Protein backbone atom coordinates (compact mmCIF):
# COMPACT_ATOMS: atom_id res chain seq x y z
CA UNK A 1 0.00 0.00 0.00
CA UNK A 2 1.38 3.42 -0.91
CA UNK A 3 2.62 5.51 2.00
CA UNK A 4 3.62 9.07 2.68
CA UNK A 5 7.28 9.24 3.62
CA UNK A 6 9.15 11.99 5.44
CA UNK A 7 12.82 12.74 5.85
CA UNK A 8 14.66 13.10 8.06
CA UNK A 9 13.00 11.29 10.91
CA UNK A 10 14.85 13.48 13.41
CA UNK A 11 16.57 16.80 12.83
CA UNK A 12 18.62 18.65 15.40
CA UNK A 13 19.58 22.22 14.61
CA UNK A 14 20.89 25.34 16.24
CA UNK A 15 18.63 28.32 16.81
CA UNK A 16 18.74 30.67 13.82
CA UNK A 17 19.59 27.95 11.31
CA UNK A 18 17.47 27.07 8.32
CA UNK A 19 15.89 23.64 8.09
CA UNK A 20 14.08 21.88 5.29
CA UNK A 21 11.72 19.05 6.05
CA UNK A 22 10.85 16.78 3.17
CA UNK A 23 7.79 14.77 2.34
CA UNK A 24 7.13 12.41 -0.53
CA UNK A 25 3.38 12.31 -1.14
CA UNK A 26 1.41 9.39 -2.42
CA UNK A 27 1.42 9.46 -6.18
CA UNK A 28 -1.54 11.24 -7.78
CA UNK A 29 -2.59 12.98 -4.58
CA UNK A 30 -3.54 16.58 -5.13
CA UNK A 31 -3.70 18.24 -1.73
CA UNK A 32 -0.79 18.55 0.65
CA UNK A 33 -0.62 19.62 4.26
CA UNK A 34 1.80 20.27 7.07
CA UNK A 35 0.82 19.91 10.70
CA UNK A 36 2.90 20.13 13.81
CA UNK A 37 2.67 18.84 17.34
CA UNK A 38 4.61 20.49 20.11
CA UNK A 39 5.34 18.00 22.87
CA UNK A 40 2.33 17.62 25.11
CA UNK A 41 0.09 19.77 22.92
CA UNK A 42 -2.48 19.29 20.19
CA UNK A 43 -1.65 18.60 16.59
CA UNK A 44 -2.03 21.95 14.80
CA UNK A 45 -2.64 22.75 11.18
CA UNK A 46 0.10 24.81 9.53
CA UNK A 47 -0.61 25.04 5.82
CA UNK A 48 -2.40 23.45 2.91
CA UNK A 49 -1.12 23.41 -0.65
CA UNK A 50 -2.94 22.73 -3.89
CA UNK A 51 -2.15 23.35 -7.51
CA UNK A 52 1.30 24.67 -6.63
CA UNK A 53 0.11 27.34 -4.29
CA UNK A 54 -0.87 27.79 -0.67
CA UNK A 55 -4.61 27.40 -0.27
CA UNK A 56 -4.77 28.08 3.45
CA UNK A 57 -2.36 28.82 6.27
CA UNK A 58 -2.65 29.22 10.00
CA UNK A 59 -1.45 32.04 12.21
CA UNK A 60 1.54 29.89 13.08
CA UNK A 61 2.69 29.89 9.46
CA UNK A 62 4.44 33.25 9.46
CA UNK A 63 7.12 34.63 7.15
CA UNK A 64 9.69 32.25 8.58
CA UNK A 65 7.88 29.33 6.99
CA UNK A 66 7.55 28.41 3.34
CA UNK A 67 6.41 25.40 1.35
CA UNK A 68 7.01 24.24 -2.17
CA UNK A 69 7.05 21.27 -4.51
CA UNK A 70 10.41 21.89 -6.14
CA UNK A 71 10.39 18.92 -8.48
CA UNK A 72 6.74 17.95 -8.67
CA UNK A 73 7.19 15.07 -6.26
CA UNK A 74 8.74 16.20 -2.99
CA UNK A 75 6.76 18.58 -0.81
CA UNK A 76 8.97 20.62 1.48
CA UNK A 77 8.56 22.78 4.53
CA UNK A 78 11.30 25.31 5.11
CA UNK A 79 11.89 27.22 8.30
CA UNK A 80 14.29 30.06 7.55
CA UNK A 81 15.54 30.94 11.00
CA UNK A 82 14.55 28.40 13.59
CA UNK A 83 13.49 29.35 17.09
CA UNK A 84 13.43 27.24 20.21
CA UNK A 85 9.64 27.14 20.03
CA UNK A 86 9.78 25.51 16.61
CA UNK A 87 10.82 22.29 18.31
CA UNK A 88 8.01 19.88 17.51
CA UNK A 89 6.96 16.86 15.50
CA UNK A 90 6.06 17.90 11.97
CA UNK A 91 3.62 15.77 10.02
CA UNK A 92 3.04 15.84 6.30
CA UNK A 93 -0.33 14.68 4.99
CA UNK A 94 -1.59 14.20 1.46
CA UNK A 95 -5.05 13.78 0.07
CA UNK A 96 -6.49 12.58 -3.23
CA UNK A 97 -8.94 14.87 -4.92
CA UNK A 98 -12.07 12.76 -4.49
CA UNK A 99 -12.19 12.36 -0.71
CA UNK A 100 -11.50 14.35 2.44
CA UNK A 101 -9.36 11.58 3.91
CA UNK A 102 -5.77 12.55 4.54
CA UNK A 103 -2.82 10.17 4.63
CA UNK A 104 -0.10 11.01 7.08
CA UNK A 105 3.62 10.45 7.09
CA UNK A 106 5.48 9.23 10.19
CA UNK A 107 6.64 12.71 11.08
CA UNK A 108 9.93 14.55 11.50
CA UNK A 109 10.98 15.41 15.01
CA UNK A 110 12.67 18.81 14.94
CA UNK A 111 14.79 19.79 17.92
CA UNK A 112 16.08 23.36 18.05
CA UNK A 113 18.90 23.97 20.53
CA UNK B 1 -16.22 26.97 14.56
CA UNK B 2 -15.78 23.25 14.25
CA UNK B 3 -13.98 21.51 17.08
CA UNK B 4 -13.64 18.18 18.82
CA UNK B 5 -13.05 17.41 22.46
CA UNK B 6 -11.52 14.17 23.62
CA UNK B 7 -12.66 13.69 27.15
CA UNK B 8 -9.88 11.44 28.40
CA UNK B 9 -6.17 11.99 27.94
CA UNK B 10 -5.36 8.47 29.16
CA UNK B 11 -7.40 5.28 29.22
CA UNK B 12 -6.27 1.95 30.64
CA UNK B 13 -8.05 -1.31 29.99
CA UNK B 14 -7.22 -4.95 30.53
CA UNK B 15 -6.63 -7.14 27.53
CA UNK B 16 -9.89 -8.72 26.41
CA UNK B 17 -12.11 -6.03 27.94
CA UNK B 18 -14.06 -3.37 26.00
CA UNK B 19 -12.51 -0.10 24.90
CA UNK B 20 -14.35 3.22 24.97
CA UNK B 21 -12.62 6.39 23.82
CA UNK B 22 -14.82 9.44 24.01
CA UNK B 23 -15.10 12.33 21.58
CA UNK B 24 -17.58 15.18 21.43
CA UNK B 25 -17.84 17.54 18.51
CA UNK B 26 -19.02 21.04 17.96
CA UNK B 27 -20.25 21.94 14.51
CA UNK B 28 -22.82 24.19 12.97
CA UNK B 29 -23.53 21.67 10.22
CA UNK B 30 -23.28 17.96 9.61
CA UNK B 31 -19.62 17.27 10.25
CA UNK B 32 -17.09 14.87 8.83
CA UNK B 33 -15.55 13.05 11.77
CA UNK B 34 -12.55 10.77 11.87
CA UNK B 35 -10.64 8.58 14.25
CA UNK B 36 -6.94 8.08 13.62
CA UNK B 37 -4.45 5.97 15.53
CA UNK B 38 -0.78 6.62 16.01
CA UNK B 39 1.56 3.86 17.04
CA UNK B 40 5.06 4.82 18.23
CA UNK B 41 7.28 6.03 15.40
CA UNK B 42 4.48 5.57 12.87
CA UNK B 43 2.31 7.98 10.95
CA UNK B 44 -1.30 8.54 11.85
CA UNK B 45 -3.45 5.79 10.40
CA UNK B 46 -7.12 6.20 9.58
CA UNK B 47 -9.33 3.92 11.68
CA UNK B 48 -12.71 5.10 10.42
CA UNK B 49 -14.66 8.12 9.35
CA UNK B 50 -18.22 9.37 9.50
CA UNK B 51 -19.69 11.10 6.49
CA UNK B 52 -23.45 10.92 7.20
CA UNK B 53 -24.09 7.73 5.22
CA UNK B 54 -24.58 5.68 8.40
CA UNK B 55 -24.50 6.55 12.08
CA UNK B 56 -22.64 3.38 13.05
CA UNK B 57 -19.30 3.29 11.34
CA UNK B 58 -17.11 0.23 11.25
CA UNK B 59 -13.39 0.64 10.94
CA UNK B 60 -10.27 -1.42 10.82
CA UNK B 61 -9.00 -3.74 13.56
CA UNK B 62 -12.47 -4.27 15.04
CA UNK B 63 -13.07 -0.64 15.99
CA UNK B 64 -16.35 1.13 15.43
CA UNK B 65 -17.86 4.47 16.29
CA UNK B 66 -21.40 5.73 16.57
CA UNK B 67 -22.43 9.21 15.54
CA UNK B 68 -25.04 10.57 17.97
CA UNK B 69 -26.33 13.94 16.93
CA UNK B 70 -28.43 14.39 20.06
CA UNK B 71 -25.33 13.98 22.19
CA UNK B 72 -22.88 15.55 19.72
CA UNK B 73 -20.69 12.52 20.26
CA UNK B 74 -18.61 10.18 18.16
CA UNK B 75 -17.18 7.70 20.63
CA UNK B 76 -14.80 4.96 19.53
CA UNK B 77 -15.37 1.44 20.81
CA UNK B 78 -13.97 -2.03 20.50
CA UNK B 79 -15.48 -5.10 22.17
CA UNK B 80 -12.21 -6.68 23.21
CA UNK B 81 -8.87 -4.92 23.59
CA UNK B 82 -5.69 -6.43 22.29
CA UNK B 83 -2.17 -5.57 23.37
CA UNK B 84 -1.49 -4.24 19.89
CA UNK B 85 -4.21 -1.60 20.39
CA UNK B 86 -1.98 0.34 22.76
CA UNK B 87 -1.40 3.64 20.97
CA UNK B 88 -2.56 7.23 20.81
CA UNK B 89 -5.97 7.86 19.29
CA UNK B 90 -7.08 11.12 17.75
CA UNK B 91 -10.58 12.30 17.01
CA UNK B 92 -10.69 14.83 14.18
CA UNK B 93 -13.09 16.92 12.23
CA UNK B 94 -12.72 19.14 9.20
CA UNK B 95 -13.27 22.84 8.95
CA UNK B 96 -15.11 24.45 6.07
CA UNK B 97 -11.99 23.79 4.02
CA UNK B 98 -10.24 20.45 4.07
CA UNK B 99 -7.90 21.12 6.96
CA UNK B 100 -8.16 18.81 9.93
CA UNK B 101 -9.02 20.00 13.42
CA UNK B 102 -7.53 17.63 15.96
CA UNK B 103 -8.63 16.62 19.41
CA UNK B 104 -6.00 16.46 22.11
CA UNK B 105 -5.56 12.72 21.78
CA UNK B 106 -6.21 9.78 24.10
CA UNK B 107 -3.40 7.45 25.02
CA UNK B 108 -4.70 3.90 25.34
CA UNK B 109 -2.84 1.51 27.57
CA UNK B 110 -3.68 -2.19 27.47
CA UNK B 111 -2.79 -4.20 30.52
CA UNK B 112 -1.93 -7.88 30.29
PDB file of C-alpha atoms in Angstrom:
ATOM      1  CA  UNK A   1       0.000   0.000   0.000  1.00  0.00           C
ATOM      2  CA  UNK A   2       1.384   3.422  -0.913  1.00  0.00           C
ATOM      3  CA  UNK A   3       2.620   5.512   2.001  1.00  0.00           C
ATOM      4  CA  UNK A   4       3.619   9.071   2.675  1.00  0.00           C
ATOM      5  CA  UNK A   5       7.281   9.244   3.623  1.00  0.00           C
ATOM      6  CA  UNK A   6       9.151  11.985   5.444  1.00  0.00           C
ATOM      7  CA  UNK A   7      12.816  12.742   5.847  1.00  0.00           C
ATOM      8  CA  UNK A   8      14.662  13.105   8.061  1.00  0.00           C
ATOM      9  CA  UNK A   9      12.998  11.289  10.914  1.00  0.00           C
ATOM     10  CA  UNK A  10      14.852  13.480  13.406  1.00  0.00           C
ATOM     11  CA  UNK A  11      16.567  16.804  12.834  1.00  0.00           C
ATOM     12  CA  UNK A  12      18.622  18.648  15.398  1.00  0.00           C
ATOM     13  CA  UNK A  13      19.581  22.216  14.612  1.00  0.00           C
ATOM     14  CA  UNK A  14      20.893  25.336  16.241  1.00  0.00           C
ATOM     15  CA  UNK A  15      18.632  28.317  16.806  1.00  0.00           C
ATOM     16  CA  UNK A  16      18.740  30.665  13.816  1.00  0.00           C
ATOM     17  CA  UNK A  17      19.590  27.952  11.313  1.00  0.00           C
ATOM     18  CA  UNK A  18      17.469  27.066   8.318  1.00  0.00           C
ATOM     19  CA  UNK A  19      15.892  23.642   8.089  1.00  0.00           C
ATOM     20  CA  UNK A  20      14.081  21.882   5.287  1.00  0.00           C
ATOM     21  CA  UNK A  21      11.718  19.054   6.048  1.00  0.00           C
ATOM     22  CA  UNK A  22      10.852  16.776   3.170  1.00  0.00           C
ATOM     23  CA  UNK A  23       7.788  14.771   2.338  1.00  0.00           C
ATOM     24  CA  UNK A  24       7.129  12.411  -0.533  1.00  0.00           C
ATOM     25  CA  UNK A  25       3.379  12.308  -1.139  1.00  0.00           C
ATOM     26  CA  UNK A  26       1.409   9.391  -2.416  1.00  0.00           C
ATOM     27  CA  UNK A  27       1.421   9.458  -6.177  1.00  0.00           C
ATOM     28  CA  UNK A  28      -1.540  11.238  -7.781  1.00  0.00           C
ATOM     29  CA  UNK A  29      -2.590  12.978  -4.585  1.00  0.00           C
ATOM     30  CA  UNK A  30      -3.543  16.577  -5.129  1.00  0.00           C
ATOM     31  CA  UNK A  31      -3.697  18.238  -1.728  1.00  0.00           C
ATOM     32  CA  UNK A  32      -0.794  18.546   0.655  1.00  0.00           C
ATOM     33  CA  UNK A  33      -0.616  19.617   4.263  1.00  0.00           C
ATOM     34  CA  UNK A  34       1.796  20.268   7.071  1.00  0.00           C
ATOM     35  CA  UNK A  35       0.823  19.909  10.698  1.00  0.00           C
ATOM     36  CA  UNK A  36       2.898  20.134  13.813  1.00  0.00           C
ATOM     37  CA  UNK A  37       2.666  18.841  17.343  1.00  0.00           C
ATOM     38  CA  UNK A  38       4.615  20.491  20.109  1.00  0.00           C
ATOM     39  CA  UNK A  39       5.338  17.998  22.866  1.00  0.00           C
ATOM     40  CA  UNK A  40       2.332  17.624  25.115  1.00  0.00           C
ATOM     41  CA  UNK A  41       0.086  19.765  22.923  1.00  0.00           C
ATOM     42  CA  UNK A  42      -2.477  19.289  20.187  1.00  0.00           C
ATOM     43  CA  UNK A  43      -1.651  18.599  16.586  1.00  0.00           C
ATOM     44  CA  UNK A  44      -2.033  21.946  14.804  1.00  0.00           C
ATOM     45  CA  UNK A  45      -2.635  22.753  11.179  1.00  0.00           C
ATOM     46  CA  UNK A  46       0.097  24.813   9.532  1.00  0.00           C
ATOM     47  CA  UNK A  47      -0.609  25.040   5.824  1.00  0.00           C
ATOM     48  CA  UNK A  48      -2.402  23.446   2.910  1.00  0.00           C
ATOM     49  CA  UNK A  49      -1.124  23.413  -0.653  1.00  0.00           C
ATOM     50  CA  UNK A  50      -2.937  22.730  -3.888  1.00  0.00           C
ATOM     51  CA  UNK A  51      -2.150  23.347  -7.514  1.00  0.00           C
ATOM     52  CA  UNK A  52       1.301  24.674  -6.633  1.00  0.00           C
ATOM     53  CA  UNK A  53       0.111  27.342  -4.288  1.00  0.00           C
ATOM     54  CA  UNK A  54      -0.873  27.787  -0.671  1.00  0.00           C
ATOM     55  CA  UNK A  55      -4.613  27.400  -0.269  1.00  0.00           C
ATOM     56  CA  UNK A  56      -4.772  28.083   3.448  1.00  0.00           C
ATOM     57  CA  UNK A  57      -2.360  28.824   6.267  1.00  0.00           C
ATOM     58  CA  UNK A  58      -2.653  29.220   9.995  1.00  0.00           C
ATOM     59  CA  UNK A  59      -1.449  32.043  12.205  1.00  0.00           C
ATOM     60  CA  UNK A  60       1.541  29.889  13.078  1.00  0.00           C
ATOM     61  CA  UNK A  61       2.692  29.890   9.464  1.00  0.00           C
ATOM     62  CA  UNK A  62       4.441  33.246   9.460  1.00  0.00           C
ATOM     63  CA  UNK A  63       7.120  34.633   7.153  1.00  0.00           C
ATOM     64  CA  UNK A  64       9.692  32.251   8.582  1.00  0.00           C
ATOM     65  CA  UNK A  65       7.884  29.326   6.988  1.00  0.00           C
ATOM     66  CA  UNK A  66       7.547  28.409   3.337  1.00  0.00           C
ATOM     67  CA  UNK A  67       6.410  25.402   1.345  1.00  0.00           C
ATOM     68  CA  UNK A  68       7.007  24.241  -2.171  1.00  0.00           C
ATOM     69  CA  UNK A  69       7.053  21.275  -4.505  1.00  0.00           C
ATOM     70  CA  UNK A  70      10.411  21.887  -6.135  1.00  0.00           C
ATOM     71  CA  UNK A  71      10.389  18.925  -8.476  1.00  0.00           C
ATOM     72  CA  UNK A  72       6.739  17.949  -8.672  1.00  0.00           C
ATOM     73  CA  UNK A  73       7.193  15.068  -6.260  1.00  0.00           C
ATOM     74  CA  UNK A  74       8.741  16.198  -2.986  1.00  0.00           C
ATOM     75  CA  UNK A  75       6.763  18.579  -0.810  1.00  0.00           C
ATOM     76  CA  UNK A  76       8.971  20.616   1.484  1.00  0.00           C
ATOM     77  CA  UNK A  77       8.560  22.781   4.526  1.00  0.00           C
ATOM     78  CA  UNK A  78      11.305  25.313   5.106  1.00  0.00           C
ATOM     79  CA  UNK A  79      11.887  27.216   8.296  1.00  0.00           C
ATOM     80  CA  UNK A  80      14.286  30.065   7.551  1.00  0.00           C
ATOM     81  CA  UNK A  81      15.541  30.940  11.001  1.00  0.00           C
ATOM     82  CA  UNK A  82      14.552  28.395  13.594  1.00  0.00           C
ATOM     83  CA  UNK A  83      13.493  29.354  17.092  1.00  0.00           C
ATOM     84  CA  UNK A  84      13.429  27.235  20.209  1.00  0.00           C
ATOM     85  CA  UNK A  85       9.638  27.137  20.034  1.00  0.00           C
ATOM     86  CA  UNK A  86       9.779  25.513  16.609  1.00  0.00           C
ATOM     87  CA  UNK A  87      10.823  22.288  18.312  1.00  0.00           C
ATOM     88  CA  UNK A  88       8.012  19.881  17.514  1.00  0.00           C
ATOM     89  CA  UNK A  89       6.956  16.860  15.501  1.00  0.00           C
ATOM     90  CA  UNK A  90       6.057  17.902  11.972  1.00  0.00           C
ATOM     91  CA  UNK A  91       3.623  15.768  10.017  1.00  0.00           C
ATOM     92  CA  UNK A  92       3.038  15.841   6.302  1.00  0.00           C
ATOM     93  CA  UNK A  93      -0.327  14.684   4.986  1.00  0.00           C
ATOM     94  CA  UNK A  94      -1.589  14.201   1.464  1.00  0.00           C
ATOM     95  CA  UNK A  95      -5.046  13.780   0.066  1.00  0.00           C
ATOM     96  CA  UNK A  96      -6.489  12.577  -3.227  1.00  0.00           C
ATOM     97  CA  UNK A  97      -8.937  14.866  -4.925  1.00  0.00           C
ATOM     98  CA  UNK A  98     -12.066  12.761  -4.494  1.00  0.00           C
ATOM     99  CA  UNK A  99     -12.195  12.359  -0.710  1.00  0.00           C
ATOM    100  CA  UNK A 100     -11.502  14.349   2.442  1.00  0.00           C
ATOM    101  CA  UNK A 101      -9.355  11.577   3.906  1.00  0.00           C
ATOM    102  CA  UNK A 102      -5.766  12.553   4.543  1.00  0.00           C
ATOM    103  CA  UNK A 103      -2.824  10.166   4.628  1.00  0.00           C
ATOM    104  CA  UNK A 104      -0.098  11.007   7.081  1.00  0.00           C
ATOM    105  CA  UNK A 105       3.615  10.448   7.091  1.00  0.00           C
ATOM    106  CA  UNK A 106       5.478   9.234  10.191  1.00  0.00           C
ATOM    107  CA  UNK A 107       6.642  12.710  11.079  1.00  0.00           C
ATOM    108  CA  UNK A 108       9.928  14.553  11.499  1.00  0.00           C
ATOM    109  CA  UNK A 109      10.985  15.410  15.006  1.00  0.00           C
ATOM    110  CA  UNK A 110      12.672  18.811  14.941  1.00  0.00           C
ATOM    111  CA  UNK A 111      14.786  19.794  17.919  1.00  0.00           C
ATOM    112  CA  UNK A 112      16.077  23.362  18.055  1.00  0.00           C
ATOM    113  CA  UNK A 113      18.897  23.971  20.528  1.00  0.00           C
TER     114      UNK A 113
ATOM    115  CA  UNK B   1     -16.220  26.971  14.559  1.00  0.00           C
ATOM    116  CA  UNK B   2     -15.777  23.246  14.249  1.00  0.00           C
ATOM    117  CA  UNK B   3     -13.979  21.512  17.077  1.00  0.00           C
ATOM    118  CA  UNK B   4     -13.644  18.176  18.820  1.00  0.00           C
ATOM    119  CA  UNK B   5     -13.053  17.408  22.456  1.00  0.00           C
ATOM    120  CA  UNK B   6     -11.521  14.172  23.620  1.00  0.00           C
ATOM    121  CA  UNK B   7     -12.664  13.688  27.146  1.00  0.00           C
ATOM    122  CA  UNK B   8      -9.876  11.442  28.405  1.00  0.00           C
ATOM    123  CA  UNK B   9      -6.166  11.993  27.938  1.00  0.00           C
ATOM    124  CA  UNK B  10      -5.364   8.465  29.156  1.00  0.00           C
ATOM    125  CA  UNK B  11      -7.402   5.282  29.220  1.00  0.00           C
ATOM    126  CA  UNK B  12      -6.270   1.954  30.641  1.00  0.00           C
ATOM    127  CA  UNK B  13      -8.050  -1.313  29.987  1.00  0.00           C
ATOM    128  CA  UNK B  14      -7.215  -4.947  30.529  1.00  0.00           C
ATOM    129  CA  UNK B  15      -6.627  -7.140  27.535  1.00  0.00           C
ATOM    130  CA  UNK B  16      -9.891  -8.715  26.412  1.00  0.00           C
ATOM    131  CA  UNK B  17     -12.111  -6.026  27.936  1.00  0.00           C
ATOM    132  CA  UNK B  18     -14.056  -3.370  26.004  1.00  0.00           C
ATOM    133  CA  UNK B  19     -12.513  -0.104  24.899  1.00  0.00           C
ATOM    134  CA  UNK B  20     -14.351   3.220  24.966  1.00  0.00           C
ATOM    135  CA  UNK B  21     -12.625   6.392  23.821  1.00  0.00           C
ATOM    136  CA  UNK B  22     -14.822   9.442  24.015  1.00  0.00           C
ATOM    137  CA  UNK B  23     -15.103  12.327  21.583  1.00  0.00           C
ATOM    138  CA  UNK B  24     -17.582  15.180  21.432  1.00  0.00           C
ATOM    139  CA  UNK B  25     -17.837  17.536  18.515  1.00  0.00           C
ATOM    140  CA  UNK B  26     -19.024  21.039  17.959  1.00  0.00           C
ATOM    141  CA  UNK B  27     -20.254  21.943  14.514  1.00  0.00           C
ATOM    142  CA  UNK B  28     -22.820  24.188  12.966  1.00  0.00           C
ATOM    143  CA  UNK B  29     -23.527  21.671  10.221  1.00  0.00           C
ATOM    144  CA  UNK B  30     -23.278  17.959   9.611  1.00  0.00           C
ATOM    145  CA  UNK B  31     -19.621  17.269  10.247  1.00  0.00           C
ATOM    146  CA  UNK B  32     -17.090  14.868   8.832  1.00  0.00           C
ATOM    147  CA  UNK B  33     -15.547  13.053  11.772  1.00  0.00           C
ATOM    148  CA  UNK B  34     -12.549  10.769  11.874  1.00  0.00           C
ATOM    149  CA  UNK B  35     -10.636   8.579  14.245  1.00  0.00           C
ATOM    150  CA  UNK B  36      -6.941   8.083  13.618  1.00  0.00           C
ATOM    151  CA  UNK B  37      -4.452   5.966  15.532  1.00  0.00           C
ATOM    152  CA  UNK B  38      -0.777   6.620  16.013  1.00  0.00           C
ATOM    153  CA  UNK B  39       1.556   3.862  17.043  1.00  0.00           C
ATOM    154  CA  UNK B  40       5.056   4.821  18.232  1.00  0.00           C
ATOM    155  CA  UNK B  41       7.276   6.034  15.395  1.00  0.00           C
ATOM    156  CA  UNK B  42       4.481   5.570  12.875  1.00  0.00           C
ATOM    157  CA  UNK B  43       2.313   7.984  10.951  1.00  0.00           C
ATOM    158  CA  UNK B  44      -1.304   8.536  11.845  1.00  0.00           C
ATOM    159  CA  UNK B  45      -3.455   5.791  10.401  1.00  0.00           C
ATOM    160  CA  UNK B  46      -7.122   6.198   9.585  1.00  0.00           C
ATOM    161  CA  UNK B  47      -9.329   3.918  11.683  1.00  0.00           C
ATOM    162  CA  UNK B  48     -12.711   5.100  10.418  1.00  0.00           C
ATOM    163  CA  UNK B  49     -14.664   8.122   9.354  1.00  0.00           C
ATOM    164  CA  UNK B  50     -18.224   9.371   9.505  1.00  0.00           C
ATOM    165  CA  UNK B  51     -19.685  11.103   6.494  1.00  0.00           C
ATOM    166  CA  UNK B  52     -23.446  10.918   7.199  1.00  0.00           C
ATOM    167  CA  UNK B  53     -24.090   7.734   5.223  1.00  0.00           C
ATOM    168  CA  UNK B  54     -24.581   5.676   8.400  1.00  0.00           C
ATOM    169  CA  UNK B  55     -24.502   6.548  12.082  1.00  0.00           C
ATOM    170  CA  UNK B  56     -22.644   3.377  13.053  1.00  0.00           C
ATOM    171  CA  UNK B  57     -19.299   3.294  11.339  1.00  0.00           C
ATOM    172  CA  UNK B  58     -17.107   0.228  11.255  1.00  0.00           C
ATOM    173  CA  UNK B  59     -13.387   0.636  10.937  1.00  0.00           C
ATOM    174  CA  UNK B  60     -10.268  -1.420  10.824  1.00  0.00           C
ATOM    175  CA  UNK B  61      -9.000  -3.744  13.562  1.00  0.00           C
ATOM    176  CA  UNK B  62     -12.466  -4.272  15.043  1.00  0.00           C
ATOM    177  CA  UNK B  63     -13.069  -0.639  15.986  1.00  0.00           C
ATOM    178  CA  UNK B  64     -16.353   1.132  15.428  1.00  0.00           C
ATOM    179  CA  UNK B  65     -17.860   4.474  16.294  1.00  0.00           C
ATOM    180  CA  UNK B  66     -21.400   5.735  16.572  1.00  0.00           C
ATOM    181  CA  UNK B  67     -22.432   9.214  15.541  1.00  0.00           C
ATOM    182  CA  UNK B  68     -25.044  10.574  17.970  1.00  0.00           C
ATOM    183  CA  UNK B  69     -26.325  13.940  16.930  1.00  0.00           C
ATOM    184  CA  UNK B  70     -28.432  14.391  20.061  1.00  0.00           C
ATOM    185  CA  UNK B  71     -25.329  13.980  22.194  1.00  0.00           C
ATOM    186  CA  UNK B  72     -22.878  15.547  19.718  1.00  0.00           C
ATOM    187  CA  UNK B  73     -20.694  12.518  20.265  1.00  0.00           C
ATOM    188  CA  UNK B  74     -18.607  10.175  18.161  1.00  0.00           C
ATOM    189  CA  UNK B  75     -17.180   7.700  20.634  1.00  0.00           C
ATOM    190  CA  UNK B  76     -14.805   4.958  19.530  1.00  0.00           C
ATOM    191  CA  UNK B  77     -15.374   1.438  20.809  1.00  0.00           C
ATOM    192  CA  UNK B  78     -13.967  -2.033  20.495  1.00  0.00           C
ATOM    193  CA  UNK B  79     -15.477  -5.104  22.171  1.00  0.00           C
ATOM    194  CA  UNK B  80     -12.209  -6.677  23.212  1.00  0.00           C
ATOM    195  CA  UNK B  81      -8.873  -4.916  23.594  1.00  0.00           C
ATOM    196  CA  UNK B  82      -5.688  -6.428  22.292  1.00  0.00           C
ATOM    197  CA  UNK B  83      -2.172  -5.574  23.373  1.00  0.00           C
ATOM    198  CA  UNK B  84      -1.493  -4.237  19.891  1.00  0.00           C
ATOM    199  CA  UNK B  85      -4.211  -1.605  20.386  1.00  0.00           C
ATOM    200  CA  UNK B  86      -1.980   0.340  22.761  1.00  0.00           C
ATOM    201  CA  UNK B  87      -1.403   3.638  20.967  1.00  0.00           C
ATOM    202  CA  UNK B  88      -2.556   7.227  20.811  1.00  0.00           C
ATOM    203  CA  UNK B  89      -5.967   7.864  19.291  1.00  0.00           C
ATOM    204  CA  UNK B  90      -7.081  11.121  17.749  1.00  0.00           C
ATOM    205  CA  UNK B  91     -10.582  12.296  17.009  1.00  0.00           C
ATOM    206  CA  UNK B  92     -10.692  14.825  14.183  1.00  0.00           C
ATOM    207  CA  UNK B  93     -13.089  16.921  12.225  1.00  0.00           C
ATOM    208  CA  UNK B  94     -12.720  19.140   9.196  1.00  0.00           C
ATOM    209  CA  UNK B  95     -13.271  22.840   8.946  1.00  0.00           C
ATOM    210  CA  UNK B  96     -15.114  24.452   6.065  1.00  0.00           C
ATOM    211  CA  UNK B  97     -11.986  23.789   4.018  1.00  0.00           C
ATOM    212  CA  UNK B  98     -10.243  20.454   4.073  1.00  0.00           C
ATOM    213  CA  UNK B  99      -7.900  21.119   6.965  1.00  0.00           C
ATOM    214  CA  UNK B 100      -8.164  18.806   9.933  1.00  0.00           C
ATOM    215  CA  UNK B 101      -9.019  20.000  13.418  1.00  0.00           C
ATOM    216  CA  UNK B 102      -7.528  17.628  15.964  1.00  0.00           C
ATOM    217  CA  UNK B 103      -8.626  16.625  19.409  1.00  0.00           C
ATOM    218  CA  UNK B 104      -6.002  16.464  22.108  1.00  0.00           C
ATOM    219  CA  UNK B 105      -5.564  12.719  21.782  1.00  0.00           C
ATOM    220  CA  UNK B 106      -6.207   9.777  24.096  1.00  0.00           C
ATOM    221  CA  UNK B 107      -3.401   7.446  25.015  1.00  0.00           C
ATOM    222  CA  UNK B 108      -4.705   3.900  25.338  1.00  0.00           C
ATOM    223  CA  UNK B 109      -2.843   1.512  27.569  1.00  0.00           C
ATOM    224  CA  UNK B 110      -3.683  -2.188  27.470  1.00  0.00           C
ATOM    225  CA  UNK B 111      -2.786  -4.204  30.517  1.00  0.00           C
ATOM    226  CA  UNK B 112      -1.932  -7.882  30.287  1.00  0.00           C
TER     227      UNK B 112
END
